[in-house]
mmCIF file of C-alpha atoms in Angstrom:
data_model
loop_
_atom_site.group_PDB
_atom_site.id
_atom_site.type_symbol
_atom_site.label_atom_id
_atom_site.label_comp_id
_atom_site.label_asym_id
_atom_site.label_seq_id
_atom_site.Cartn_x
_atom_site.Cartn_y
_atom_site.Cartn_z
ATOM 1 C CA MET A 1 -0.712 -49.276 3.827
ATOM 2 C CA LYS A 2 -3.394 -46.877 5.047
ATOM 3 C CA LYS A 3 -1.433 -46.391 8.267
ATOM 4 C CA LEU A 4 1.684 -45.511 6.294
ATOM 5 C CA ILE A 5 -0.211 -42.984 4.175
ATOM 6 C CA PHE A 6 -1.736 -41.409 7.281
ATOM 7 C CA ALA A 7 1.674 -41.216 8.940
ATOM 8 C CA PHE A 8 3.146 -39.564 5.842
ATOM 9 C CA ILE A 9 0.366 -36.964 5.669
ATOM 10 C CA THR A 10 0.763 -36.258 9.384
ATOM 11 C CA MET A 11 4.490 -35.649 8.890
ATOM 12 C CA LEU A 12 3.725 -33.165 6.119
ATOM 13 C CA PHE A 13 1.569 -31.074 8.433
ATOM 14 C CA VAL A 14 3.930 -31.091 11.420
ATOM 15 C CA PRO A 15 6.146 -28.292 10.018
ATOM 16 C CA LEU A 16 3.060 -26.191 9.326
ATOM 17 C CA ALA A 17 1.774 -26.636 12.858
ATOM 18 C CA HIS A 18 5.114 -25.559 14.279
ATOM 19 C CA ALA A 19 5.793 -22.769 11.799
ATOM 20 C CA ALA A 20 7.044 -19.581 13.384
ATOM 21 C CA PRO A 21 4.418 -16.815 13.578
ATOM 22 C CA GLU A 22 4.865 -13.919 11.172
ATOM 23 C CA PHE A 23 5.213 -11.406 14.011
ATOM 24 C CA LYS A 24 6.906 -11.842 17.364
ATOM 25 C CA GLU A 25 6.364 -10.503 20.854
ATOM 26 C CA GLY A 26 9.222 -8.204 21.750
ATOM 27 C CA VAL A 27 9.817 -7.315 18.119
ATOM 28 C CA GLU A 28 6.754 -5.922 16.327
ATOM 29 C CA TYR A 29 4.649 -5.750 19.495
ATOM 30 C CA SER A 30 4.764 -5.976 23.269
ATOM 31 C CA VAL A 31 2.250 -7.438 25.700
ATOM 32 C CA VAL A 32 1.082 -4.729 28.110
ATOM 33 C CA SER A 33 -1.804 -6.552 29.788
ATOM 34 C CA GLU A 34 -2.418 -10.184 30.697
ATOM 35 C CA ILE A 35 -5.994 -10.256 29.419
ATOM 36 C CA ALA A 36 -7.109 -9.146 25.970
ATOM 37 C CA GLY A 37 -10.368 -7.306 25.412
ATOM 38 C CA SER A 38 -13.296 -9.394 24.243
ATOM 39 C CA LYS A 39 -14.007 -7.234 21.183
ATOM 40 C CA PRO A 40 -11.839 -6.215 18.224
ATOM 41 C CA GLU A 41 -10.544 -2.814 19.219
ATOM 42 C CA VAL A 42 -7.638 -0.573 18.230
ATOM 43 C CA THR A 43 -6.778 2.453 20.365
ATOM 44 C CA GLU A 44 -4.475 5.258 19.253
ATOM 45 C CA PHE A 45 -3.000 7.587 21.873
ATOM 46 C CA PHE A 46 -2.309 10.895 20.156
ATOM 47 C CA SER A 47 -2.104 14.673 20.401
ATOM 48 C CA TYR A 48 -3.090 17.338 17.912
ATOM 49 C CA ILE A 49 0.262 19.038 18.582
ATOM 50 C CA CYS A 50 2.257 15.905 17.664
ATOM 51 C CA PRO A 51 3.672 16.060 14.093
ATOM 52 C CA HIS A 52 4.049 12.282 13.952
ATOM 53 C CA CYS A 53 0.353 11.896 14.824
ATOM 54 C CA TYR A 54 -0.505 14.273 11.985
ATOM 55 C CA SER A 55 1.492 12.146 9.532
ATOM 56 C CA PHE A 56 0.016 8.966 10.999
ATOM 57 C CA GLN A 57 -3.647 9.856 10.455
ATOM 58 C CA PRO A 58 -3.910 8.600 6.845
ATOM 59 C CA LEU A 59 -2.757 5.170 8.052
ATOM 60 C CA MET A 60 -5.384 5.122 10.793
ATOM 61 C CA ASP A 61 -8.053 6.161 8.284
ATOM 62 C CA LYS A 62 -7.039 3.328 5.946
ATOM 63 C CA LEU A 63 -6.917 0.902 8.868
ATOM 64 C CA ALA A 64 -10.560 1.706 9.654
ATOM 65 C CA GLU A 65 -11.444 0.819 6.062
ATOM 66 C CA ARG A 66 -9.309 -2.320 6.079
ATOM 67 C CA VAL A 67 -10.701 -3.758 9.337
ATOM 68 C CA PRO A 68 -14.295 -2.484 9.429
ATOM 69 C CA GLU A 69 -15.141 -5.038 12.098
ATOM 70 C CA ALA A 70 -12.776 -3.335 14.554
ATOM 71 C CA GLU A 71 -13.670 -0.412 16.789
ATOM 72 C CA ILE A 72 -11.119 2.350 16.255
ATOM 73 C CA ASN A 73 -10.666 4.686 19.225
ATOM 74 C CA LYS A 74 -8.521 7.752 19.832
ATOM 75 C CA VAL A 75 -7.303 8.872 23.244
ATOM 76 C CA PRO A 76 -5.857 12.409 23.429
ATOM 77 C CA VAL A 77 -2.961 12.763 25.861
ATOM 78 C CA SER A 78 -2.360 15.916 27.878
ATOM 79 C CA PHE A 79 1.408 15.706 28.439
ATOM 80 C CA LEU A 80 2.493 17.181 25.088
ATOM 81 C CA GLY A 81 2.552 20.916 24.407
ATOM 82 C CA LYS A 82 2.949 22.012 28.032
ATOM 83 C CA ASP A 83 -0.071 24.174 28.980
ATOM 84 C CA LEU A 84 -1.565 23.615 25.528
ATOM 85 C CA GLY A 85 -1.784 19.847 26.083
ATOM 86 C CA PRO A 86 -4.884 19.876 28.301
ATOM 87 C CA VAL A 87 -6.522 22.486 26.028
ATOM 88 C CA LEU A 88 -6.167 20.279 22.945
ATOM 89 C CA GLN A 89 -7.220 17.206 24.918
ATOM 90 C CA ARG A 90 -10.398 19.030 25.926
ATOM 91 C CA ALA A 91 -10.926 20.162 22.312
ATOM 92 C CA TYR A 92 -10.965 16.548 21.135
ATOM 93 C CA GLY A 93 -13.401 15.541 23.886
ATOM 94 C CA ALA A 94 -15.712 18.432 22.984
ATOM 95 C CA ALA A 95 -15.644 17.380 19.332
ATOM 96 C CA LYS A 96 -16.660 13.855 20.365
ATOM 97 C CA LEU A 97 -19.524 15.099 22.519
ATOM 98 C CA LEU A 98 -20.737 17.415 19.755
ATOM 99 C CA LYS A 99 -20.433 14.553 17.222
ATOM 100 C CA VAL A 100 -18.128 16.534 14.942
ATOM 101 C CA GLU A 101 -14.850 14.718 15.624
ATOM 102 C CA ASP A 102 -14.609 13.318 12.084
ATOM 103 C CA LYS A 103 -14.788 16.874 10.742
ATOM 104 C CA LEU A 104 -12.820 18.766 13.395
ATOM 105 C CA THR A 105 -9.832 16.434 13.808
ATOM 106 C CA PRO A 106 -8.538 16.968 10.232
ATOM 107 C CA VAL A 107 -9.169 20.711 10.645
ATOM 108 C CA MET A 108 -7.199 20.898 13.899
ATOM 109 C CA PHE A 109 -4.291 18.928 12.468
ATOM 110 C CA ASP A 110 -4.247 21.073 9.326
ATOM 111 C CA ARG A 111 -4.325 24.366 11.218
ATOM 112 C CA ILE A 112 -1.533 23.357 13.582
ATOM 113 C CA HIS A 113 0.842 21.555 11.226
ATOM 114 C CA ARG A 114 0.207 23.017 7.771
ATOM 115 C CA GLN A 115 -1.126 26.507 8.462
ATOM 116 C CA LYS A 116 0.994 26.926 11.633
ATOM 117 C CA LYS A 117 -2.003 28.420 13.466
ATOM 118 C CA VAL A 118 -1.760 26.844 16.890
ATOM 119 C CA PRO A 119 -4.739 27.588 19.166
ATOM 120 C CA GLY A 120 -3.364 28.940 22.422
ATOM 121 C CA SER A 121 -6.523 28.833 24.514
ATOM 122 C CA ILE A 122 -10.046 27.454 24.790
ATOM 123 C CA ASP A 123 -11.288 30.688 23.188
ATOM 124 C CA ASP A 124 -9.087 29.977 20.163
ATOM 125 C CA VAL A 125 -10.442 26.441 20.015
ATOM 126 C CA LYS A 126 -13.989 27.796 20.126
ATOM 127 C CA GLU A 127 -13.245 30.014 17.133
ATOM 128 C CA VAL A 128 -12.133 26.962 15.160
ATOM 129 C CA PHE A 129 -15.296 25.060 16.087
ATOM 130 C CA VAL A 130 -17.575 27.979 15.216
ATOM 131 C CA ALA A 131 -15.755 28.554 11.910
ATOM 132 C CA ASN A 132 -16.538 24.946 11.051
ATOM 133 C CA GLY A 133 -20.265 25.002 11.724
ATOM 134 C CA VAL A 134 -20.579 24.429 15.479
ATOM 135 C CA ASP A 135 -22.961 26.768 17.310
ATOM 136 C CA GLY A 136 -21.057 28.783 19.912
ATOM 137 C CA LYS A 137 -23.698 28.077 22.545
ATOM 138 C CA ASP A 138 -23.382 24.335 21.922
ATOM 139 C CA PHE A 139 -19.629 24.597 22.376
ATOM 140 C CA ASP A 140 -20.032 26.566 25.613
ATOM 141 C CA GLY A 141 -22.493 23.976 26.851
ATOM 142 C CA VAL A 142 -20.016 21.090 26.643
ATOM 143 C CA ILE A 143 -16.517 22.519 27.079
ATOM 144 C CA ASN A 144 -16.649 22.548 30.895
ATOM 145 C CA SER A 145 -19.488 20.074 31.327
ATOM 146 C CA PHE A 146 -19.630 17.157 33.748
ATOM 147 C CA ALA A 147 -19.692 14.789 30.759
ATOM 148 C CA LEU A 148 -16.494 16.235 29.272
ATOM 149 C CA ASN A 149 -14.728 16.282 32.628
ATOM 150 C CA GLY A 150 -15.582 12.594 32.934
ATOM 151 C CA MET A 151 -14.098 11.918 29.492
ATOM 152 C CA ILE A 152 -10.908 13.798 30.402
ATOM 153 C CA SER A 153 -10.580 11.692 33.539
ATOM 154 C CA LYS A 154 -10.990 8.521 31.482
ATOM 155 C CA TYR A 155 -8.387 9.670 28.945
ATOM 156 C CA ASP A 156 -5.879 10.349 31.720
ATOM 157 C CA LYS A 157 -6.533 7.002 33.414
ATOM 158 C CA LEU A 158 -5.999 5.118 30.147
ATOM 159 C CA THR A 159 -2.798 7.060 29.498
ATOM 160 C CA GLU A 160 -1.567 6.093 32.964
ATOM 161 C CA LYS A 161 -2.786 2.491 32.708
ATOM 162 C CA PHE A 162 -0.774 1.815 29.574
ATOM 163 C CA ASN A 163 2.153 3.989 30.709
ATOM 164 C CA ILE A 164 1.997 6.073 27.545
ATOM 165 C CA ARG A 165 5.110 8.235 27.161
ATOM 166 C CA GLY A 166 5.040 9.083 23.452
ATOM 167 C CA THR A 167 2.676 9.461 20.529
ATOM 168 C CA PRO A 168 1.351 7.982 18.396
ATOM 169 C CA THR A 169 1.038 4.783 20.439
ATOM 170 C CA VAL A 170 -1.271 2.029 19.226
ATOM 171 C CA ILE A 171 -2.817 -0.568 21.543
ATOM 172 C CA VAL A 172 -4.710 -3.544 20.123
ATOM 173 C CA ARG A 173 -7.450 -5.220 22.177
ATOM 174 C CA ASN A 174 -6.161 -3.542 25.352
ATOM 175 C CA LYS A 175 -3.327 -6.091 25.453
ATOM 176 C CA TYR A 176 -0.797 -5.541 22.669
ATOM 177 C CA GLN A 177 1.249 -2.401 22.035
ATOM 178 C CA LEU A 178 2.753 -1.956 18.609
ATOM 179 C CA ASN A 179 6.501 -1.296 18.447
ATOM 180 C CA MET A 180 6.279 1.193 15.610
ATOM 181 C CA GLY A 181 10.042 1.390 15.052
ATOM 182 C CA GLU A 182 10.213 -2.342 14.314
ATOM 183 C CA ILE A 183 7.286 -2.577 11.891
ATOM 184 C CA GLY A 184 8.984 -0.841 9.012
ATOM 185 C CA SER A 185 6.228 -0.189 6.462
ATOM 186 C CA GLU A 186 2.610 0.808 6.061
ATOM 187 C CA GLU A 187 1.576 -2.629 4.801
ATOM 188 C CA ARG A 188 3.271 -4.375 7.727
ATOM 189 C CA PHE A 189 1.494 -2.002 10.102
ATOM 190 C CA TYR A 190 -1.863 -3.200 8.786
ATOM 191 C CA ARG A 191 -0.799 -6.842 8.892
ATOM 192 C CA VAL A 192 0.474 -6.608 12.475
ATOM 193 C CA VAL A 193 -2.832 -5.082 13.607
ATOM 194 C CA GLU A 194 -4.820 -7.772 11.757
ATOM 195 C CA TYR A 195 -2.635 -10.461 13.298
ATOM 196 C CA LEU A 196 -3.135 -9.108 16.840
ATOM 197 C CA LEU A 197 -6.884 -8.641 16.384
ATOM 198 C CA SER A 198 -7.141 -12.427 16.005
ATOM 199 C CA ALA A 199 -4.326 -13.452 18.401
ATOM 200 C CA ASP A 200 -4.986 -15.600 21.480
#
């Protein structure tokens, strides 16, 4: 009798064990590397000049609140905006080095996409930084520094490594790339990221 009960319980759990996952490779995400990173990490490739990135920022802010255990990174690409691309990429790196990225990123997005005041040069970028509390000498000290040049090189290598051709692009644990067109809603975006943060 006990064997029959055990067999019956086992049969009940078989469908659960073989249940289809909520999200599928090739649909909501693609595998872009064989080995996943060892830590929970979400990386967004973006550009200040990209209107979709501007619209996407509230979702990334909420994602940081929803998965506080994950490290949220941004990688600025240089291929958008023609000659302005490298300028805005350098602006983001300078904000990181000066520890004002949380403040300056919303300002840059707002100026470009809402106020339509696009900085055309490093001097224009400096004016934005200074207007938002950064000492001009501090800005000058980092904008062409060895440290910032190293960051720019890293940004470009990551962009090349993951073959980034559009923004925003989201990579989870250096292995999974979200297929944004297949996700469909804000809530599903969060759930896909949570699913991939714990995937094998």
